[in-house]
């Protein structure tokens, strides 16, 4: 095994991921910062509070969830970073994003591989909701919502 | 003018957030070593405890190992190749993708989320457990137990 070549390829892969992250984190942080300063973040959060509250999340967490599913897990991560949620919410949100993300591209991939893509997507979505409910119920520090 | 200030502040803190993740490069060098060192083929031989409850044949070992280790997008090459070679049926692929869809890229995604302040190990445990439950249920819905499947195959051959 060629160690130098592996280090080189690994570095390139790592830098590529950093670049991918930068492309979503920087705009996401900018957008959230502007939303926050202009007071819109609070308003959006208030609208979505009733739905996200079921999972023990504040309303603005929905922004991360939507980004993760429409785009990639990196986009969701970028928004989560920008929001700077407390650890409990970050864990619940992360579990949801990890189980269901890139809904469009990964479902297309699964379909291409020849599996029943609709069932795969449905299972992931149901699992996401169940896990979030369980986490909100089990993790200490909840109850206020 | 206020907007421009906000955008500029956002840009600065955004760049800082990214810079704080520099050590990810080290992680990816590690993953590259796993890939180049033939660890994937080696790991695929030890996938039996995952395959058996999912009622999947040994041929699913390599795509499962690739999906768990590298992820769906990067492991897609192996996944699609396995499918194209026709060694797994549509039902087997569905069960495999339900399992892998929920639980994949366990190194990269766990570390990424731990980096932003979530409980990484807890997440990994939840993810694996839910993937196992969903996969187990899917296997019961679509696949026959190995013994029955072998029996059916031999029956088909006689006919």
Tab-separated table of C-alpha atoms in Angstrom:
chain	number	residue	atom	x	y	z
A	1	UNK	CA	0.000	0.000	0.000
A	2	UNK	CA	1.347	3.393	-1.053
A	3	UNK	CA	1.207	5.522	2.098
A	4	UNK	CA	2.088	8.806	0.386
A	5	UNK	CA	-0.631	8.326	-2.230
A	6	UNK	CA	-3.203	7.504	0.452
A	7	UNK	CA	-2.301	10.617	2.465
A	8	UNK	CA	-2.544	12.707	-0.683
A	9	UNK	CA	-5.931	11.294	-1.698
A	10	UNK	CA	-7.214	11.539	1.879
A	11	UNK	CA	-6.117	15.164	2.131
A	12	UNK	CA	-7.815	15.945	-1.160
A	13	UNK	CA	-11.041	14.219	-0.028
A	14	UNK	CA	-10.918	16.074	3.301
A	15	UNK	CA	-10.337	19.452	1.662
A	16	UNK	CA	-13.165	18.751	-0.779
A	17	UNK	CA	-15.540	18.066	2.112
A	18	UNK	CA	-14.342	21.238	3.871
A	19	UNK	CA	-15.041	23.146	0.655
A	20	UNK	CA	-18.497	21.554	0.398
A	21	UNK	CA	-19.121	22.566	4.009
A	22	UNK	CA	-17.831	26.088	3.411
A	23	UNK	CA	-20.198	26.496	0.447
A	24	UNK	CA	-23.205	25.828	2.693
A	25	UNK	CA	-22.045	26.975	6.128
A	26	UNK	CA	-20.924	30.459	5.058
A	27	UNK	CA	-24.147	31.417	3.216
A	28	UNK	CA	-26.254	29.718	5.917
A	29	UNK	CA	-24.518	31.612	8.725
A	30	UNK	CA	-24.895	34.876	6.770
A	31	UNK	CA	-28.584	34.262	6.100
A	32	UNK	CA	-29.380	33.219	9.673
A	33	UNK	CA	-27.425	36.208	11.010
A	34	UNK	CA	-29.438	38.611	8.858
A	35	UNK	CA	-32.713	36.867	9.767
A	36	UNK	CA	-31.798	37.061	13.417
A	37	UNK	CA	-30.796	40.741	13.393
A	38	UNK	CA	-33.875	41.758	11.408
A	39	UNK	CA	-36.187	39.870	13.766
A	40	UNK	CA	-37.456	37.430	11.123
A	41	UNK	CA	-35.863	34.365	12.718
A	42	UNK	CA	-38.009	34.852	15.806
A	43	UNK	CA	-41.146	35.216	13.691
A	44	UNK	CA	-40.448	32.091	11.585
A	45	UNK	CA	-39.629	30.235	14.765
A	46	UNK	CA	-42.908	31.246	16.378
A	47	UNK	CA	-44.904	29.990	13.364
A	48	UNK	CA	-43.220	26.597	13.353
A	49	UNK	CA	-43.011	26.193	17.117
A	50	UNK	CA	-46.253	24.161	17.440
A	51	UNK	CA	-45.052	21.510	14.957
A	52	UNK	CA	-41.407	21.303	15.997
A	53	UNK	CA	-42.381	21.425	19.659
A	54	UNK	CA	-43.751	17.869	19.314
A	55	UNK	CA	-40.142	16.752	18.866
A	56	UNK	CA	-38.785	19.043	21.573
A	57	UNK	CA	-37.310	21.411	18.997
A	58	UNK	CA	-37.630	25.148	18.601
A	59	UNK	CA	-39.258	26.404	15.413
A	60	UNK	CA	-36.082	27.507	13.658
A	61	UNK	CA	-34.785	23.909	13.713
A	62	UNK	CA	-37.217	23.263	10.850
A	63	UNK	CA	-34.917	25.318	8.607
A	64	UNK	CA	-32.109	22.808	9.195
A	65	UNK	CA	-34.405	19.835	8.609
A	66	UNK	CA	-35.710	21.232	5.333
A	67	UNK	CA	-32.182	22.062	4.090
A	68	UNK	CA	-30.931	18.571	4.965
A	69	UNK	CA	-33.737	16.900	3.045
A	70	UNK	CA	-33.944	19.121	-0.025
A	71	UNK	CA	-30.204	19.523	-0.380
A	72	UNK	CA	-27.595	17.482	1.494
A	73	UNK	CA	-26.782	16.645	5.098
A	74	UNK	CA	-24.030	19.260	4.807
A	75	UNK	CA	-26.592	21.976	4.153
A	76	UNK	CA	-28.596	20.871	7.176
A	77	UNK	CA	-25.439	20.786	9.232
A	78	UNK	CA	-24.568	24.291	8.047
A	79	UNK	CA	-27.923	25.655	9.176
A	80	UNK	CA	-27.644	23.754	12.491
A	81	UNK	CA	-24.211	25.324	13.062
A	82	UNK	CA	-25.576	28.765	12.192
A	83	UNK	CA	-28.502	28.396	14.595
A	84	UNK	CA	-26.274	27.377	17.507
A	85	UNK	CA	-28.990	25.351	19.240
A	86	UNK	CA	-28.540	23.916	22.755
A	87	UNK	CA	-26.982	20.422	23.015
A	88	UNK	CA	-30.280	18.635	23.663
A	89	UNK	CA	-31.913	20.109	20.567
A	90	UNK	CA	-28.775	19.562	18.497
A	91	UNK	CA	-28.819	15.855	19.374
A	92	UNK	CA	-32.505	15.419	18.476
A	93	UNK	CA	-32.108	17.443	15.292
A	94	UNK	CA	-28.936	15.542	14.348
A	95	UNK	CA	-30.653	12.187	14.849
A	96	UNK	CA	-33.495	13.299	12.555
A	97	UNK	CA	-31.109	14.610	9.914
A	98	UNK	CA	-28.901	11.531	10.077
A	99	UNK	CA	-31.805	9.148	9.552
A	100	UNK	CA	-33.445	11.136	6.774
A	101	UNK	CA	-31.457	13.451	4.532
A	102	UNK	CA	-30.804	14.150	0.840
A	103	UNK	CA	-34.293	12.733	0.293
A	104	UNK	CA	-34.199	13.520	-3.421
A	105	UNK	CA	-30.714	12.399	-4.440
A	106	UNK	CA	-30.449	9.333	-2.208
A	107	UNK	CA	-33.920	8.134	-3.203
A	108	UNK	CA	-32.933	8.465	-6.854
A	109	UNK	CA	-29.807	6.450	-6.090
A	110	UNK	CA	-31.749	3.710	-4.318
A	111	UNK	CA	-34.147	3.551	-7.260
A	112	UNK	CA	-31.217	3.291	-9.651
A	113	UNK	CA	-29.788	0.396	-7.648
A	114	UNK	CA	-33.110	-1.366	-8.266
A	115	UNK	CA	-34.716	-1.325	-4.819
A	116	UNK	CA	-38.266	-0.154	-4.020
A	117	UNK	CA	-37.337	3.481	-3.443
A	118	UNK	CA	-40.751	4.596	-2.184
A	119	UNK	CA	-40.689	2.070	0.630
A	120	UNK	CA	-37.131	2.985	1.562
A	121	UNK	CA	-38.068	6.686	1.763
A	122	UNK	CA	-41.257	5.974	3.720
A	123	UNK	CA	-39.402	3.799	6.230
A	124	UNK	CA	-36.756	6.462	6.730
A	125	UNK	CA	-39.349	9.206	7.251
A	126	UNK	CA	-41.410	7.188	9.735
A	127	UNK	CA	-38.248	6.138	11.593
A	128	UNK	CA	-37.137	9.777	11.764
A	129	UNK	CA	-40.402	10.845	13.426
A	130	UNK	CA	-40.455	7.887	15.844
A	131	UNK	CA	-36.833	8.418	16.896
A	132	UNK	CA	-37.368	12.140	17.444
A	133	UNK	CA	-40.430	11.463	19.616
A	134	UNK	CA	-38.552	8.832	21.620
A	135	UNK	CA	-35.529	11.089	22.100
A	136	UNK	CA	-37.673	13.995	23.224
A	137	UNK	CA	-39.363	11.668	25.695
A	138	UNK	CA	-36.172	9.991	26.973
A	139	UNK	CA	-33.505	12.711	26.943
A	140	UNK	CA	-33.284	14.580	30.245
A	141	UNK	CA	-34.091	18.276	30.300
A	142	UNK	CA	-37.323	18.199	28.269
A	143	UNK	CA	-40.882	18.697	29.418
A	144	UNK	CA	-41.108	22.433	28.923
A	145	UNK	CA	-42.314	22.011	25.347
B	1	UNK	CA	-26.555	49.918	5.326
B	2	UNK	CA	-27.511	47.847	8.346
B	3	UNK	CA	-28.029	44.889	6.016
B	4	UNK	CA	-24.488	45.142	4.682
B	5	UNK	CA	-23.060	45.157	8.202
B	6	UNK	CA	-25.088	42.089	9.099
B	7	UNK	CA	-23.975	40.289	5.931
B	8	UNK	CA	-20.334	41.141	6.637
B	9	UNK	CA	-20.598	39.923	10.258
B	10	UNK	CA	-22.263	36.755	9.011
B	11	UNK	CA	-19.516	36.185	6.451
B	12	UNK	CA	-16.807	36.516	9.094
B	13	UNK	CA	-18.415	34.144	11.571
B	14	UNK	CA	-19.241	31.723	8.754
B	15	UNK	CA	-15.609	31.534	7.669
B	16	UNK	CA	-14.592	31.058	11.313
B	17	UNK	CA	-17.059	28.175	11.707
B	18	UNK	CA	-15.554	26.427	8.691
B	19	UNK	CA	-11.989	27.052	9.840
B	20	UNK	CA	-12.827	25.370	13.157
B	21	UNK	CA	-13.484	22.147	11.244
B	22	UNK	CA	-9.965	21.913	9.728
B	23	UNK	CA	-9.220	18.614	11.503
B	24	UNK	CA	-11.769	16.853	9.296
B	25	UNK	CA	-8.909	16.537	6.805
B	26	UNK	CA	-7.178	14.186	9.274
B	27	UNK	CA	-10.340	12.080	9.504
B	28	UNK	CA	-10.511	11.722	5.746
B	29	UNK	CA	-6.872	10.665	5.543
B	30	UNK	CA	-7.813	7.925	8.039
B	31	UNK	CA	-10.819	6.829	5.969
B	32	UNK	CA	-8.622	6.785	2.855
B	33	UNK	CA	-6.232	4.396	4.601
B	34	UNK	CA	-9.157	2.101	5.414
B	35	UNK	CA	-10.200	2.131	1.760
B	36	UNK	CA	-6.723	1.682	0.287
B	37	UNK	CA	-5.613	-0.949	2.778
B	38	UNK	CA	-8.224	-3.437	1.591
B	39	UNK	CA	-10.096	-3.134	4.876
B	40	UNK	CA	-13.409	-2.981	3.054
B	41	UNK	CA	-13.037	-6.446	1.533
B	42	UNK	CA	-11.819	-7.734	4.875
B	43	UNK	CA	-14.733	-6.133	6.738
B	44	UNK	CA	-17.263	-7.511	4.241
B	45	UNK	CA	-16.370	-11.035	5.422
B	46	UNK	CA	-17.409	-10.140	8.959
B	47	UNK	CA	-20.841	-8.794	8.053
B	48	UNK	CA	-22.610	-12.111	8.788
B	49	UNK	CA	-24.100	-10.901	12.128
B	50	UNK	CA	-25.694	-8.014	10.206
B	51	UNK	CA	-26.736	-10.081	7.192
B	52	UNK	CA	-28.375	-12.994	8.997
B	53	UNK	CA	-31.145	-11.085	10.836
B	54	UNK	CA	-31.813	-9.186	7.596
B	55	UNK	CA	-32.106	-12.521	5.704
B	56	UNK	CA	-29.545	-11.299	3.182
B	57	UNK	CA	-27.092	-13.567	1.338
B	58	UNK	CA	-23.300	-13.237	1.624
B	59	UNK	CA	-23.205	-11.251	-1.630
B	60	UNK	CA	-24.702	-8.294	0.292
B	61	UNK	CA	-21.635	-8.190	2.570
B	62	UNK	CA	-19.521	-5.907	0.388
B	63	UNK	CA	-22.200	-3.258	-0.367
B	64	UNK	CA	-23.259	-3.279	3.308
B	65	UNK	CA	-19.653	-2.793	4.451
B	66	UNK	CA	-19.136	-0.044	1.870
B	67	UNK	CA	-22.377	1.751	2.777
B	68	UNK	CA	-21.708	1.584	6.514
B	69	UNK	CA	-18.069	2.607	6.179
B	70	UNK	CA	-18.004	5.132	3.338
B	71	UNK	CA	-21.599	6.153	2.782
B	72	UNK	CA	-24.363	5.910	0.211
B	73	UNK	CA	-23.082	8.498	-2.221
B	74	UNK	CA	-19.463	7.343	-2.236
B	75	UNK	CA	-20.388	3.680	-1.780
B	76	UNK	CA	-22.935	3.996	-4.586
B	77	UNK	CA	-20.462	2.629	-7.111
B	78	UNK	CA	-20.265	-0.675	-5.246
B	79	UNK	CA	-24.001	-0.673	-4.545
B	80	UNK	CA	-25.013	-0.156	-8.171
B	81	UNK	CA	-22.376	-2.575	-9.426
B	82	UNK	CA	-23.713	-5.312	-7.112
B	83	UNK	CA	-27.221	-4.604	-8.342
B	84	UNK	CA	-26.169	-4.656	-11.988
B	85	UNK	CA	-24.406	-7.984	-11.612
B	86	UNK	CA	-27.811	-9.313	-10.591
B	87	UNK	CA	-26.584	-11.165	-7.552
B	88	UNK	CA	-29.293	-9.677	-5.346
B	89	UNK	CA	-33.030	-9.734	-6.013
B	90	UNK	CA	-35.222	-6.626	-5.962
B	91	UNK	CA	-36.577	-7.646	-2.559
B	92	UNK	CA	-33.084	-8.188	-1.156
B	93	UNK	CA	-31.991	-4.796	-2.505
B	94	UNK	CA	-35.008	-3.137	-0.878
B	95	UNK	CA	-34.235	-4.626	2.532
B	96	UNK	CA	-30.563	-3.701	2.150
B	97	UNK	CA	-31.387	-0.108	1.169
B	98	UNK	CA	-33.822	0.313	4.081
B	99	UNK	CA	-31.039	-0.722	6.451
B	100	UNK	CA	-28.340	1.312	4.698
B	101	UNK	CA	-30.635	4.278	4.069
B	102	UNK	CA	-31.042	4.799	7.797
B	103	UNK	CA	-27.526	3.850	8.815
B	104	UNK	CA	-24.601	4.768	6.549
B	105	UNK	CA	-21.307	6.652	6.542
B	106	UNK	CA	-21.057	5.917	10.244
B	107	UNK	CA	-17.582	7.421	10.688
B	108	UNK	CA	-17.971	10.600	8.670
B	109	UNK	CA	-21.484	11.628	9.691
B	110	UNK	CA	-21.053	10.719	13.371
B	111	UNK	CA	-17.870	12.776	13.628
B	112	UNK	CA	-19.433	15.686	11.727
B	113	UNK	CA	-22.356	15.870	14.128
B	114	UNK	CA	-20.186	15.402	17.196
B	115	UNK	CA	-18.148	18.345	15.865
B	116	UNK	CA	-21.165	20.660	16.060
B	117	UNK	CA	-22.062	19.628	19.603
B	118	UNK	CA	-24.425	16.658	19.339
B	119	UNK	CA	-23.887	13.431	21.304
B	120	UNK	CA	-22.139	11.383	18.575
B	121	UNK	CA	-22.067	7.961	20.240
B	122	UNK	CA	-25.706	8.185	21.310
B	123	UNK	CA	-26.636	9.142	17.745
B	124	UNK	CA	-24.678	6.238	16.284
B	125	UNK	CA	-26.312	3.775	18.681
B	126	UNK	CA	-29.813	5.086	17.886
B	127	UNK	CA	-29.135	5.019	14.187
B	128	UNK	CA	-27.829	1.478	14.176
B	129	UNK	CA	-30.652	0.244	16.414
B	130	UNK	CA	-33.420	1.817	14.319
B	131	UNK	CA	-31.821	0.593	11.079
B	132	UNK	CA	-31.676	-2.920	12.559
B	133	UNK	CA	-35.344	-2.815	13.631
B	134	UNK	CA	-36.574	-1.358	10.325
B	135	UNK	CA	-34.408	-3.791	8.331
B	136	UNK	CA	-35.570	-6.740	10.452
B	137	UNK	CA	-39.230	-5.822	9.853
B	138	UNK	CA	-38.612	-5.300	6.132
B	139	UNK	CA	-36.883	-8.686	5.891
B	140	UNK	CA	-39.958	-10.334	7.460
B	141	UNK	CA	-42.178	-8.515	4.972
B	142	UNK	CA	-40.246	-9.336	1.787
B	143	UNK	CA	-37.798	-12.178	2.299
B	144	UNK	CA	-38.045	-15.859	3.151
B	145	UNK	CA	-35.767	-17.330	5.817
B	146	UNK	CA	-32.553	-18.733	4.307
B	147	UNK	CA	-33.638	-22.370	4.727
B	148	UNK	CA	-37.008	-21.808	3.001
B	149	UNK	CA	-35.374	-19.778	0.223
B	150	UNK	CA	-32.897	-22.588	-0.492
B	151	UNK	CA	-35.737	-25.128	-0.478
B	152	UNK	CA	-37.743	-23.044	-2.940
B	153	UNK	CA	-34.740	-22.739	-5.225
B	154	UNK	CA	-34.189	-26.472	-5.308
B	155	UNK	CA	-37.916	-27.039	-5.882
B	156	UNK	CA	-37.782	-24.666	-8.817
B	157	UNK	CA	-34.819	-26.569	-10.230
B	158	UNK	CA	-36.666	-29.902	-10.036
B	159	UNK	CA	-39.602	-28.417	-11.857
